[in-house]
GROMACS .gro file of C-alpha atoms in nm:
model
  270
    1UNK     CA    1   0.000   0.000   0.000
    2UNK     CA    2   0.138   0.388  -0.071
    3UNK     CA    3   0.098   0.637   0.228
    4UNK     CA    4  -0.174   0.794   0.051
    5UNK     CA    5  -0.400   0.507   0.043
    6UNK     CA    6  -0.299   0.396   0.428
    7UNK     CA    7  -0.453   0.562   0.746
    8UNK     CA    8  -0.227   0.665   1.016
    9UNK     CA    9  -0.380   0.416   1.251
   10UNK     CA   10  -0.314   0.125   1.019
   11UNK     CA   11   0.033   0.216   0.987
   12UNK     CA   12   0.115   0.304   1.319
   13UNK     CA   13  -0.077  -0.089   1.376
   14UNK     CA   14   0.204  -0.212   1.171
   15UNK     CA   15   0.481  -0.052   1.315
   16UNK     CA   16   0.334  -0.163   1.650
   17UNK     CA   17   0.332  -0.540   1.488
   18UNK     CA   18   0.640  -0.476   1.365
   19UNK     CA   19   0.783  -0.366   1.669
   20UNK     CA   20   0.625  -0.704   1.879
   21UNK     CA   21   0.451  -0.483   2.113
   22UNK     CA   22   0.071  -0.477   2.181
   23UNK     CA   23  -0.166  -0.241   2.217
   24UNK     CA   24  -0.136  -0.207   2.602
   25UNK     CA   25   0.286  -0.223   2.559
   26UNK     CA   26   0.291   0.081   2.311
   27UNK     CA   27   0.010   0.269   2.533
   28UNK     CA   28   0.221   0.227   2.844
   29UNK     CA   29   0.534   0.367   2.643
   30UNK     CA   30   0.364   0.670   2.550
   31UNK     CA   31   0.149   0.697   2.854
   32UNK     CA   32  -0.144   0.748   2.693
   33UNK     CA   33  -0.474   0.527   2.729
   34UNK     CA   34  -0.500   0.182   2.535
   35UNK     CA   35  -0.839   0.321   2.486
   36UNK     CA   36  -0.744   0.567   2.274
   37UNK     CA   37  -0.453   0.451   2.114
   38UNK     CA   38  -0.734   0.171   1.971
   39UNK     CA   39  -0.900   0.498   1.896
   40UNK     CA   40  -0.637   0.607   1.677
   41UNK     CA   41  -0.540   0.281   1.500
   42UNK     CA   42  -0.927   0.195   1.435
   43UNK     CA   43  -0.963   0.525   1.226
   44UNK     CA   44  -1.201   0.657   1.502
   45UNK     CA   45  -1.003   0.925   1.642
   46UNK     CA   46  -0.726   1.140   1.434
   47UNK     CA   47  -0.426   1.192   1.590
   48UNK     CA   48  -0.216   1.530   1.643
   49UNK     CA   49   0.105   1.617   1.473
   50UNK     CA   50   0.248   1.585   1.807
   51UNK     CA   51   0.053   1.263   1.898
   52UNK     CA   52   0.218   1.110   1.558
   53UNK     CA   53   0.580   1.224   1.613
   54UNK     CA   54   0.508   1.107   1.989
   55UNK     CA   55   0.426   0.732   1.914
   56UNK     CA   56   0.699   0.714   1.629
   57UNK     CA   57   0.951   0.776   1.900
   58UNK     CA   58   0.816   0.514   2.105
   59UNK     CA   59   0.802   0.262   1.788
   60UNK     CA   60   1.188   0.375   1.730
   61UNK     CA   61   1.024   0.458   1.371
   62UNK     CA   62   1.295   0.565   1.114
   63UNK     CA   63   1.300   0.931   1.009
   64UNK     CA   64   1.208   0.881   0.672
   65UNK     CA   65   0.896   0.664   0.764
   66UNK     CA   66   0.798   0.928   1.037
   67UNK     CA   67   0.719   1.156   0.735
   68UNK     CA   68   0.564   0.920   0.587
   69UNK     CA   69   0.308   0.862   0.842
   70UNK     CA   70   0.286   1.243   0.914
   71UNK     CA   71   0.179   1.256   0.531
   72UNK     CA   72  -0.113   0.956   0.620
   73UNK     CA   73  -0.240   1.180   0.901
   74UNK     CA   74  -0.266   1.459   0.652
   75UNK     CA   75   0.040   1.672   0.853
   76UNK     CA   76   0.334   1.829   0.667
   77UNK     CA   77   0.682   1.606   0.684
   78UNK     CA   78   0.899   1.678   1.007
   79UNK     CA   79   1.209   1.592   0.832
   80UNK     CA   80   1.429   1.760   0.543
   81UNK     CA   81   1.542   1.470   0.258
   82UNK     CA   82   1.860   1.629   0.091
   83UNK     CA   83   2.094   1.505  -0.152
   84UNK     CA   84   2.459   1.423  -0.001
   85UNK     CA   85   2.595   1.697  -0.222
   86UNK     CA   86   2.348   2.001  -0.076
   87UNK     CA   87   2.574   2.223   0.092
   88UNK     CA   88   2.418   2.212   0.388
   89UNK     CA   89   2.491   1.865   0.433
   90UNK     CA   90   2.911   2.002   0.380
   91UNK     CA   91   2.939   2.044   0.743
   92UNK     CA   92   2.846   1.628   0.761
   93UNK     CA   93   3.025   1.499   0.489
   94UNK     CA   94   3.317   1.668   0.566
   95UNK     CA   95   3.316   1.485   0.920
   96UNK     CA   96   3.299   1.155   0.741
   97UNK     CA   97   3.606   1.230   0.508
   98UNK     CA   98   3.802   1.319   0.793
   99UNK     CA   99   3.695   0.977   0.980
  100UNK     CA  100   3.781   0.795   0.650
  101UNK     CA  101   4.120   0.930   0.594
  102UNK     CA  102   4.173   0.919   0.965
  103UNK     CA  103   4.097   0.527   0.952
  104UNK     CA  104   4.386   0.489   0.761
  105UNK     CA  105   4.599   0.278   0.655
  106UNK     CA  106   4.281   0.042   0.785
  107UNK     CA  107   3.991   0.021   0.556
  108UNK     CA  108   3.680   0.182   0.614
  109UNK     CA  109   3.390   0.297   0.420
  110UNK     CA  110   3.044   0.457   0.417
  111UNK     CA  111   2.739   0.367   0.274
  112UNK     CA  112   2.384   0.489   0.238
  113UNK     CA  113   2.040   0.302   0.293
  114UNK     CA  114   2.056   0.094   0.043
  115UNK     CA  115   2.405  -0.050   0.120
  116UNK     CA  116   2.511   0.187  -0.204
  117UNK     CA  117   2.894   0.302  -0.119
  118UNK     CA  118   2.907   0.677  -0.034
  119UNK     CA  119   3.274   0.680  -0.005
  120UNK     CA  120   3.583   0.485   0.110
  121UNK     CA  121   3.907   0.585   0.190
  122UNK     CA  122   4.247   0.465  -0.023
  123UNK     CA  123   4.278   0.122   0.205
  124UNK     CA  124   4.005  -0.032  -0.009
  125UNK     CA  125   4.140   0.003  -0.337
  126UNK     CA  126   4.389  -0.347  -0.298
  127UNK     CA  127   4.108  -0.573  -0.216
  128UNK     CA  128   3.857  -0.450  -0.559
  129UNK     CA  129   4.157  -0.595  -0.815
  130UNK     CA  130   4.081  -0.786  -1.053
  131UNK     CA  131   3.728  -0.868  -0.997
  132UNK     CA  132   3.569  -1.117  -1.221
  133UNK     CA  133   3.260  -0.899  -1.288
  134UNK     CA  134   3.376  -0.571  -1.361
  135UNK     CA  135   3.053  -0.456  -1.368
  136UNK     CA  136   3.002  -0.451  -0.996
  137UNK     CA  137   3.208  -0.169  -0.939
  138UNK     CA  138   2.987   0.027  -1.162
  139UNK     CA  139   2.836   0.361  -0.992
  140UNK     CA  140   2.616   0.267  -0.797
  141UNK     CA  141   2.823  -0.002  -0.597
  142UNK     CA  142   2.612  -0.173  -0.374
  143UNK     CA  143   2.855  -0.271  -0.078
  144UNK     CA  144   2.651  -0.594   0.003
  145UNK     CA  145   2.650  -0.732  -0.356
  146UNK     CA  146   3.017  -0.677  -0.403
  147UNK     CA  147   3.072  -0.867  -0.106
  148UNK     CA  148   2.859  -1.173  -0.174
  149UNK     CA  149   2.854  -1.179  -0.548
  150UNK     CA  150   3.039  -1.484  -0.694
  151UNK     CA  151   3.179  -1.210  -0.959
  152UNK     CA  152   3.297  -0.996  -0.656
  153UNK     CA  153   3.496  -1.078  -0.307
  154UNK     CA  154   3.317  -1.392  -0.209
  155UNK     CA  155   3.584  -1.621  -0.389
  156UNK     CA  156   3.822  -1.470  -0.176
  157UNK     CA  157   3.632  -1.429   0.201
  158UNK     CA  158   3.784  -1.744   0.365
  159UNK     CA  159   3.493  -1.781   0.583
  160UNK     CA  160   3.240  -1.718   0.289
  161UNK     CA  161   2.963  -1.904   0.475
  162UNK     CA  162   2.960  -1.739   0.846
  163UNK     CA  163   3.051  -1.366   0.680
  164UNK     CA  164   2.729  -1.449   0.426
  165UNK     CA  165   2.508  -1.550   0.741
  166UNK     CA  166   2.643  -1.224   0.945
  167UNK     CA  167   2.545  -1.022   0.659
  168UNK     CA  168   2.215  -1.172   0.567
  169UNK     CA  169   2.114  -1.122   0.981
  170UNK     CA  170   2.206  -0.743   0.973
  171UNK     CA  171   2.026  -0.691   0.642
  172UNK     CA  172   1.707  -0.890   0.768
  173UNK     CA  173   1.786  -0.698   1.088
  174UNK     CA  174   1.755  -0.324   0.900
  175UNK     CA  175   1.448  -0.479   0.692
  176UNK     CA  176   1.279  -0.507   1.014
  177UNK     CA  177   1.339  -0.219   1.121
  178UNK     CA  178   1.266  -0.005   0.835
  179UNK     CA  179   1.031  -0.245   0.590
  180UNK     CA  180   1.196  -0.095   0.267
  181UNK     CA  181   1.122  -0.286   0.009
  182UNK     CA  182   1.460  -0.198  -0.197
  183UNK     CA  183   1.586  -0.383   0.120
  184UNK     CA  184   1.368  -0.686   0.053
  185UNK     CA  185   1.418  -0.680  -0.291
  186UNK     CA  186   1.833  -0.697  -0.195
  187UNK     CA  187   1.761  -0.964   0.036
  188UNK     CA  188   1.581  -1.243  -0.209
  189UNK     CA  189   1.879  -1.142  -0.466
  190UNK     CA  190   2.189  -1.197  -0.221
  191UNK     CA  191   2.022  -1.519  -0.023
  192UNK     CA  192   2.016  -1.682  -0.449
  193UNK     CA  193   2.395  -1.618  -0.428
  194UNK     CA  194   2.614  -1.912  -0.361
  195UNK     CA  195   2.631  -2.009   0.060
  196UNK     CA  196   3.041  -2.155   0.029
  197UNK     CA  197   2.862  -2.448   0.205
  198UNK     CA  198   2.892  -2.699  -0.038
  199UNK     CA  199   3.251  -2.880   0.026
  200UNK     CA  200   3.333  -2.679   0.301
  201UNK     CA  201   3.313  -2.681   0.675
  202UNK     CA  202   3.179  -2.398   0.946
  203UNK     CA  203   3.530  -2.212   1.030
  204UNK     CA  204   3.590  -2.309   1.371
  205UNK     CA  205   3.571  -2.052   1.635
  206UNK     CA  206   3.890  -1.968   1.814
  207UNK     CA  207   3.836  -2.033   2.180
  208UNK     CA  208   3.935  -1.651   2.300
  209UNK     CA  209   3.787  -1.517   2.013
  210UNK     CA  210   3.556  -1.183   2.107
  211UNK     CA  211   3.406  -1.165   1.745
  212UNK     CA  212   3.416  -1.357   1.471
  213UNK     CA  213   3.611  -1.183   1.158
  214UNK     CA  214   3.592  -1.153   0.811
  215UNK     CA  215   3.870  -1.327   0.727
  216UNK     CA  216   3.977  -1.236   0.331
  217UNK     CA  217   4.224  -1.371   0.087
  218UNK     CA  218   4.525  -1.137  -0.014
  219UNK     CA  219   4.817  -1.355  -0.235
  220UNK     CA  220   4.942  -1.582   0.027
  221UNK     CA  221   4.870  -1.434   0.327
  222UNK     CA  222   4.495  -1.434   0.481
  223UNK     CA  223   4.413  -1.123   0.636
  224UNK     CA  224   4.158  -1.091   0.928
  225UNK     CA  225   3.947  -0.807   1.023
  226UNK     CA  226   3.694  -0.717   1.279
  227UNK     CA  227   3.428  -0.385   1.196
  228UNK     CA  228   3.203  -0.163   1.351
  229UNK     CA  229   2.961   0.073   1.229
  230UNK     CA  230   2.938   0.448   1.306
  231UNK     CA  231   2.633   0.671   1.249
  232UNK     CA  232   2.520   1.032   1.297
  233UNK     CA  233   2.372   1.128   1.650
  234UNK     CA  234   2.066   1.264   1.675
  235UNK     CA  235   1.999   1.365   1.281
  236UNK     CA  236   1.746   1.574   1.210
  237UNK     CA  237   1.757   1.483   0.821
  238UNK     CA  238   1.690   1.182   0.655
  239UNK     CA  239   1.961   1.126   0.392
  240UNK     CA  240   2.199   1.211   0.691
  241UNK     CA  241   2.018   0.972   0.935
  242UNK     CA  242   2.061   0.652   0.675
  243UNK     CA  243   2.453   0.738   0.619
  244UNK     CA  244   2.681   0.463   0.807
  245UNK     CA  245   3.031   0.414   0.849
  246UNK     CA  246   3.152   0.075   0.859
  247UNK     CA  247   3.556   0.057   0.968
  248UNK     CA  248   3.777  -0.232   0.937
  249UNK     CA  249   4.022  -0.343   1.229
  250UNK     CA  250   4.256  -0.550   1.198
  251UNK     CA  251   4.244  -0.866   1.391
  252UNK     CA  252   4.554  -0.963   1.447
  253UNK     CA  253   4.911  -0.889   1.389
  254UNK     CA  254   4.997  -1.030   1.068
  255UNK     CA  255   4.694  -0.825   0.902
  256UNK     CA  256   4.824  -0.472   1.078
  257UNK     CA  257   5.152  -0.538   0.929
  258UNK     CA  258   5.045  -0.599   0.574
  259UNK     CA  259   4.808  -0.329   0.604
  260UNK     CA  260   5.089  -0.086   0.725
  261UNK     CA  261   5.300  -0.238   0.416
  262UNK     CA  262   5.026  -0.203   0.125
  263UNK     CA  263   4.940   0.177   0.261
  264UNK     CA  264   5.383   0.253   0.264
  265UNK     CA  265   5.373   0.104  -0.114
  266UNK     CA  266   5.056   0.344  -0.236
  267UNK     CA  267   5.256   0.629  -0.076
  268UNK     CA  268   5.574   0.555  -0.268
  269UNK     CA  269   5.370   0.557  -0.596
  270UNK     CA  270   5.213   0.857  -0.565
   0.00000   0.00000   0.00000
C-alpha cells in the first residue's frame, strides 16, 4: 500500500506489529490510554502532529517513515530529505572524510540506505583488483553485492559461509526495522547467491575469540578483520540519518603489518 492510500492508525498498527509490542505495551510507552490509542489505530479518532511524532519515537520509527506517516495523518513532513551533495549537508560529509582518511591505513567505508557506497578511503582500493565482474564496481556499488557476489569478493572471504550468514542477519535486521522494500528486494537477490557451504566446513571458532572476523584472501597471506559501524547522532535529516560508516580493524598482527606495508607502497607511488 502507498501512504496515501494507508490511514495513520493502520500504519502506526504495523509498526506496532512490527515492533512485537501490543496495544497495552505501546500505550504504556507513551502513557497514553490503550483506549485511545485503539482509537487512533481503528480510524475513530485522528491523531495530532504531536501525537504522531510522539508514538513514532516510542516505535523507534525511522525518520524517513515518520514523514511518511505524518503525510497519512494529513500533517506536513517533520524531516528535510537532501541530496549528499546540498551544501548544507558540507558540514556532515566533511566529518565523514576526515573519519575515513583518519581510519587509515585500515579500511573503512560509508554507505547509504541501500548499502550503495558513499565513499571509502584509499585502504580499499587493494582488495577491488581484478574482480571477475567488472561490472560490480559500476556507480552505484552496492557494498553488500560486491561482497557476496560470486563475480565480486566472495571467492576470496575465507569464511564465505559465516561472513554471508552475518550479513544476511544485519540486512534482515535493518528490513525489520525499516520495511523498505529496496531492502527486501536486496535480500531475495543476495540469499540466491552461492552459501560456500557446499565442500566446506563452518570455520571453527577460536576459543578466545571476542568476534568472529571476516577473514579475506590477499596472495598468500589471509588477512583478518573485525568492523564496527558508526552513524550520525541525533539527525534531524533523513539522507543524513541513513549514512553509516563501517571501519575495518585488523584482527591480528599479521593483518596490521600488511596493512601498514600495502598503505607505505601506495605512498611511494604517488
Amino acid at each position: 500500500m502507498t501512504t496515501a492510500q494507508t490511514s495513520a492508525g493502520s500504519l502506526i498498527r504495523e509498526w506496532r506489529t512490527r515492533r512485537r509490542m501490543s496495544q497495552l505495551d505501546l500505550a504504556m510507552e507513551a502513557e497514553i490510554s490503550q483506549r485511545h490509542l485503539s482509537f487512533v489505530e481503528s480510524g475513530r479518532a485522528a491523531p495530532s502532529r504531536d501525537m504522531v511524532l510522539h508514538l513514532a519515537e516510542q516505535l523507534s520509527i525511522p525518520l524517513r517513515q515518520r514523514n511518511q506517516l505524518l503525510l497519512a495523518a494529513g500533517f506536513a513532513p517533520s524531516f528535510s530529505e537532501r541530496p549528499l551533495t546540498d551544501t548544507t549537508l558540507a558540514p556532515a560529509m566533511a566529518a565523514v572524510e576526515i573519519v575515513l582518511k583518519g581510519h587509515e591505513p585500515f579500511p573503512a567505508l560509508a554507505v547509504d540506505r541501500h548499502w550503495n557506497l558513499v565513499s571509502a578511503n584509499a585502504a580499499i582500493a587493494p582488495f577491488l583488483a581484478d574482480l571477475s565482474e567488472a561490472s560490480l564496481l559500476t556507480p552505484p556499488v552496492n557494498v553488500l553485492r560486491l561482497s557476496l557476489h560470486p563475480g565480486g569478493i566472495a571467492p576470496r572471504i575465507v569464511n564465505l559461509q559465516e561472513w554471508r550468514t552475518h550479513l544476511l542477519e544485519r540486512l534482515k535486521h535493518q528490513n525489520d526495522a525499516s520495511g523498505d522494500p529496496v531492502l527486501v528486494e536486496l535480500e531475495r537477490e543476495l540469499r540466491s547467491y552461492p552459501s560456500g557451504l557446499k565442500g566446506s566446513r563452518p570455520t571453527p571458532v577460536e576459543p578466545n575469540a571476542i568476534v568472529h572476523p571476516l577473514r579475506l584472501a590477499h596472495g598468500d597471506q589471509v588477512l583478518s578483520f573485525i568492523s564496527t559501524i558508526t552513524v550520525f547522532g541525533t539527525p534531524l535529516d533523513v539522507t543524513l540519518s541513513e549514512l553509516a560508516i563501517e571501519s575495518f580493524f585488523p584482527a591480528d598482527e599479521q593483518t596490521r603489518a600488511v596493512l601498514v606495508r600495502l598503505a607505505k607502497e601506495r605512498s611511494e607511488r604517488s
